[in-house]
GROMACS .gro file of N, CA and C in nm:
model
  249
    1UNK      N    1  -6.155   1.384   0.626
    1UNK     CA    2  -6.118   1.514   0.570
    1UNK      C    3  -6.222   1.617   0.609
    2UNK      N    4  -6.175   1.739   0.638
    2UNK     CA    5  -6.260   1.852   0.674
    2UNK      C    6  -6.346   1.825   0.797
    3UNK      N    7  -6.306   1.732   0.881
    3UNK     CA    8  -6.382   1.699   1.001
    3UNK      C    9  -6.368   1.808   1.105
    4UNK      N   10  -6.473   1.828   1.183
    4UNK     CA   11  -6.467   1.914   1.300
    4UNK      C   12  -6.468   1.820   1.419
    5UNK      N   13  -6.362   1.826   1.497
    5UNK     CA   14  -6.344   1.727   1.602
    5UNK      C   15  -6.261   1.785   1.716
    6UNK      N   16  -6.257   1.715   1.825
    6UNK     CA   17  -6.165   1.753   1.932
    6UNK      C   18  -6.022   1.729   1.883
    7UNK      N   19  -5.928   1.802   1.939
    7UNK     CA   20  -5.789   1.788   1.897
    7UNK      C   21  -5.742   1.646   1.919
    8UNK      N   22  -5.689   1.581   1.815
    8UNK     CA   23  -5.640   1.444   1.831
    8UNK      C   24  -5.510   1.441   1.910
    9UNK      N   25  -5.492   1.335   1.988
    9UNK     CA   26  -5.365   1.317   2.060
    9UNK      C   27  -5.262   1.252   1.968
   10UNK      N   28  -5.309   1.166   1.878
   10UNK     CA   29  -5.223   1.100   1.781
   10UNK      C   30  -5.300   1.086   1.650
   11UNK      N   31  -5.230   1.106   1.540
   11UNK     CA   32  -5.286   1.086   1.407
   11UNK      C   33  -5.225   0.958   1.353
   12UNK      N   34  -5.310   0.863   1.315
   12UNK     CA   35  -5.263   0.734   1.263
   12UNK      C   36  -5.310   0.716   1.120
   13UNK      N   37  -5.217   0.683   1.033
   13UNK     CA   38  -5.247   0.654   0.894
   13UNK      C   39  -5.213   0.508   0.869
   14UNK      N   40  -5.311   0.432   0.823
   14UNK     CA   41  -5.292   0.288   0.801
   14UNK      C   42  -5.286   0.260   0.652
   15UNK      N   43  -5.178   0.199   0.608
   15UNK     CA   44  -5.157   0.166   0.467
   15UNK      C   45  -5.186   0.018   0.443
   16UNK      N   46  -5.203  -0.018   0.317
   16UNK     CA   47  -5.235  -0.157   0.283
   16UNK      C   48  -5.111  -0.244   0.267
   17UNK      N   49  -4.995  -0.183   0.253
   17UNK     CA   50  -4.871  -0.257   0.233
   17UNK      C   51  -4.769  -0.219   0.341
   18UNK      N   52  -4.672  -0.306   0.365
   18UNK     CA   53  -4.564  -0.273   0.458
   18UNK      C   54  -4.484  -0.156   0.403
   19UNK      N   55  -4.437  -0.070   0.493
   19UNK     CA   56  -4.368   0.052   0.456
   19UNK      C   57  -4.217   0.043   0.471
   20UNK      N   58  -4.148   0.123   0.393
   20UNK     CA   59  -4.005   0.145   0.410
   20UNK      C   60  -3.992   0.267   0.502
   21UNK      N   61  -3.965   0.248   0.630
   21UNK     CA   62  -3.963   0.359   0.726
   21UNK      C   63  -3.870   0.473   0.687
   22UNK      N   64  -3.758   0.443   0.627
   22UNK     CA   65  -3.661   0.545   0.589
   22UNK      C   66  -3.718   0.645   0.488
   23UNK      N   67  -3.815   0.602   0.409
   23UNK     CA   68  -3.868   0.683   0.299
   23UNK      C   69  -4.015   0.722   0.317
   24UNK      N   70  -4.069   0.704   0.437
   24UNK     CA   71  -4.209   0.733   0.464
   24UNK      C   72  -4.217   0.831   0.581
   25UNK      N   73  -4.318   0.916   0.581
   25UNK     CA   74  -4.330   1.010   0.691
   25UNK      C   75  -4.456   1.094   0.684
   26UNK      N   76  -4.467   1.187   0.778
   26UNK     CA   77  -4.586   1.271   0.790
   26UNK      C   78  -4.544   1.407   0.844
   27UNK      N   79  -4.619   1.510   0.805
   27UNK     CA   80  -4.602   1.645   0.857
   27UNK      C   81  -4.739   1.697   0.897
   28UNK      N   82  -4.741   1.783   0.997
   28UNK     CA   83  -4.864   1.847   1.041
   28UNK      C   84  -4.841   1.996   1.036
   29UNK      N   85  -4.936   2.069   0.972
   29UNK     CA   86  -4.923   2.214   0.959
   29UNK      C   87  -5.053   2.283   0.995
   30UNK      N   88  -5.041   2.404   1.046
   30UNK     CA   89  -5.157   2.489   1.069
   30UNK      C   90  -5.204   2.543   0.933
   31UNK      N   91  -5.324   2.598   0.930
   31UNK     CA   92  -5.379   2.651   0.804
   31UNK      C   93  -5.291   2.760   0.744
   32UNK      N   94  -5.217   2.834   0.828
   32UNK     CA   95  -5.131   2.941   0.776
   32UNK      C   96  -4.997   2.889   0.725
   33UNK      N   97  -4.976   2.757   0.728
   33UNK     CA   98  -4.853   2.697   0.677
   33UNK      C   99  -4.745   2.676   0.781
   34UNK      N  100  -4.773   2.714   0.906
   34UNK     CA  101  -4.676   2.694   1.013
   34UNK      C  102  -4.669   2.547   1.051
   35UNK      N  103  -4.548   2.493   1.056
   35UNK     CA  104  -4.530   2.352   1.094
   35UNK      C  105  -4.562   2.334   1.242
   36UNK      N  106  -4.626   2.223   1.273
   36UNK     CA  107  -4.655   2.186   1.411
   36UNK      C  108  -4.554   2.079   1.451
   37UNK      N  109  -4.478   2.101   1.560
   37UNK     CA  110  -4.381   2.000   1.602
   37UNK      C  111  -4.451   1.869   1.640
   38UNK      N  112  -4.400   1.759   1.587
   38UNK     CA  113  -4.459   1.628   1.614
   38UNK      C  114  -4.348   1.527   1.643
   39UNK      N  115  -4.390   1.417   1.700
   39UNK     CA  116  -4.306   1.298   1.710
   39UNK      C  117  -4.371   1.198   1.616
   40UNK      N  118  -4.296   1.146   1.520
   40UNK     CA  119  -4.356   1.052   1.425
   40UNK      C  120  -4.290   0.915   1.436
   41UNK      N  121  -4.371   0.814   1.404
   41UNK     CA  122  -4.323   0.675   1.400
   41UNK      C  123  -4.377   0.613   1.273
   42UNK      N  124  -4.295   0.534   1.208
   42UNK     CA  125  -4.336   0.464   1.087
   42UNK      C  126  -4.316   0.316   1.109
   43UNK      N  127  -4.416   0.238   1.075
   43UNK     CA  128  -4.406   0.092   1.084
   43UNK      C  129  -4.513   0.034   1.173
   44UNK      N  130  -4.498   0.050   1.303
   44UNK     CA  131  -4.593  -0.010   1.397
   44UNK      C  132  -4.579  -0.161   1.399
   45UNK      N  133  -4.668  -0.224   1.472
   45UNK     CA  134  -4.664  -0.370   1.487
   45UNK      C  135  -4.679  -0.443   1.354
   46UNK      N  136  -4.762  -0.387   1.265
   46UNK     CA  137  -4.786  -0.453   1.137
   46UNK      C  138  -4.696  -0.402   1.024
   47UNK      N  139  -4.616  -0.298   1.053
   47UNK     CA  140  -4.528  -0.242   0.951
   47UNK      C  141  -4.599  -0.155   0.849
   48UNK      N  142  -4.729  -0.125   0.873
   48UNK     CA  143  -4.809  -0.053   0.774
   48UNK      C  144  -4.866   0.080   0.825
   49UNK      N  145  -4.815   0.131   0.936
   49UNK     CA  146  -4.874   0.247   1.000
   49UNK      C  147  -4.776   0.364   1.010
   50UNK      N  148  -4.828   0.484   0.987
   50UNK     CA  149  -4.754   0.607   1.012
   50UNK      C  150  -4.830   0.681   1.122
   51UNK      N  151  -4.759   0.720   1.228
   51UNK     CA  152  -4.822   0.793   1.338
   51UNK      C  153  -4.754   0.926   1.360
   52UNK      N  154  -4.834   1.026   1.395
   52UNK     CA  155  -4.784   1.159   1.430
   52UNK      C  156  -4.848   1.200   1.561
   53UNK      N  157  -4.766   1.232   1.659
   53UNK     CA  158  -4.815   1.278   1.788
   53UNK      C  159  -4.765   1.421   1.809
   54UNK      N  160  -4.858   1.518   1.816
   54UNK     CA  161  -4.814   1.655   1.841
   54UNK      C  162  -4.738   1.664   1.973
   55UNK      N  163  -4.633   1.747   1.976
   55UNK     CA  164  -4.553   1.762   2.098
   55UNK      C  165  -4.626   1.843   2.204
   56UNK      N  166  -4.728   1.916   2.166
   56UNK     CA  167  -4.810   1.992   2.260
   56UNK      C  168  -4.956   1.982   2.220
   57UNK      N  169  -5.042   2.041   2.302
   57UNK     CA  170  -5.185   2.040   2.272
   57UNK      C  171  -5.213   2.129   2.151
   58UNK      N  172  -5.296   2.081   2.060
   58UNK     CA  173  -5.331   2.159   1.942
   58UNK      C  174  -5.432   2.267   1.978
   59UNK      N  175  -5.406   2.389   1.934
   59UNK     CA  176  -5.499   2.500   1.953
   59UNK      C  177  -5.617   2.482   1.856
   60UNK      N  178  -5.733   2.536   1.888
   60UNK     CA  179  -5.845   2.529   1.793
   60UNK      C  180  -5.805   2.592   1.660
   61UNK      N  181  -5.852   2.533   1.553
   61UNK     CA  182  -5.823   2.586   1.420
   61UNK      C  183  -5.815   2.476   1.317
   62UNK      N  184  -5.776   2.514   1.197
   62UNK     CA  185  -5.765   2.420   1.086
   62UNK      C  186  -5.621   2.371   1.075
   63UNK      N  187  -5.608   2.244   1.039
   63UNK     CA  188  -5.477   2.180   1.024
   63UNK      C  189  -5.473   2.099   0.897
   64UNK      N  190  -5.351   2.077   0.845
   64UNK     CA  191  -5.332   1.992   0.728
   64UNK      C  192  -5.231   1.883   0.763
   65UNK      N  193  -5.265   1.761   0.728
   65UNK     CA  194  -5.176   1.646   0.742
   65UNK      C  195  -5.124   1.614   0.602
   66UNK      N  196  -4.992   1.612   0.587
   66UNK     CA  197  -4.929   1.575   0.459
   66UNK      C  198  -4.843   1.452   0.484
   67UNK      N  199  -4.868   1.348   0.405
   67UNK     CA  200  -4.795   1.223   0.427
   67UNK      C  201  -4.736   1.173   0.296
   68UNK      N  202  -4.632   1.092   0.310
   68UNK     CA  203  -4.572   1.024   0.195
   68UNK      C  204  -4.528   0.885   0.243
   69UNK      N  205  -4.541   0.790   0.156
   69UNK     CA  206  -4.510   0.652   0.193
   69UNK      C  207  -4.447   0.578   0.075
   70UNK      N  208  -4.353   0.493   0.109
   70UNK     CA  209  -4.292   0.404   0.011
   70UNK      C  210  -4.311   0.261   0.062
   71UNK      N  211  -4.374   0.178  -0.019
   71UNK     CA  212  -4.397   0.039   0.019
   71UNK      C  213  -4.270  -0.042  -0.002
   72UNK      N  214  -4.268  -0.159   0.056
   72UNK     CA  215  -4.152  -0.248   0.045
   72UNK      C  216  -4.117  -0.279  -0.101
   73UNK      N  217  -4.217  -0.274  -0.190
   73UNK     CA  218  -4.192  -0.301  -0.332
   73UNK      C  219  -4.143  -0.177  -0.408
   74UNK      N  220  -4.125  -0.063  -0.337
   74UNK     CA  221  -4.077   0.059  -0.400
   74UNK      C  222  -4.185   0.153  -0.449
   75UNK      N  223  -4.312   0.114  -0.438
   75UNK     CA  224  -4.423   0.197  -0.483
   75UNK      C  225  -4.436   0.319  -0.393
   76UNK      N  226  -4.436   0.440  -0.453
   76UNK     CA  227  -4.445   0.565  -0.377
   76UNK      C  228  -4.585   0.623  -0.389
   77UNK      N  229  -4.639   0.671  -0.277
   77UNK     CA  230  -4.767   0.741  -0.275
   77UNK      C  231  -4.756   0.857  -0.178
   78UNK      N  232  -4.842   0.957  -0.197
   78UNK     CA  233  -4.846   1.069  -0.105
   78UNK      C  234  -4.987   1.125  -0.105
   79UNK      N  235  -5.015   1.202  -0.003
   79UNK     CA  236  -5.146   1.263   0.006
   79UNK      C  237  -5.154   1.363   0.118
   80UNK      N  238  -5.268   1.426   0.129
   80UNK     CA  239  -5.291   1.520   0.238
   80UNK      C  240  -5.441   1.529   0.266
   81UNK      N  241  -5.472   1.578   0.383
   81UNK     CA  242  -5.610   1.606   0.418
   81UNK      C  243  -5.614   1.713   0.527
   82UNK      N  244  -5.727   1.779   0.539
   82UNK     CA  245  -5.747   1.884   0.639
   82UNK      C  246  -5.844   1.839   0.746
   83UNK      N  247  -5.826   1.895   0.863
   83UNK     CA  248  -5.927   1.877   0.969
   83UNK      C  249  -5.930   2.001   1.053
   0.00000   0.00000   0.00000
């Protein structure tokens, strides 16, 4: 959170439980609230990963990642962080 870094090519969120892909996802927004187009994948090899790949190179600035996940047992969680 609040990291200063080079623009990531992919954002990966790793959960402790297997996810229900239909009910899990991620959004990427600029600090002004503008959505950044991404390609997202839920599951991965272990079934516990959410990935977001921006469709273009990220311009310098602040961004917010907002995610939501539903585990196979129905447990819902959500969160966000800035970078």
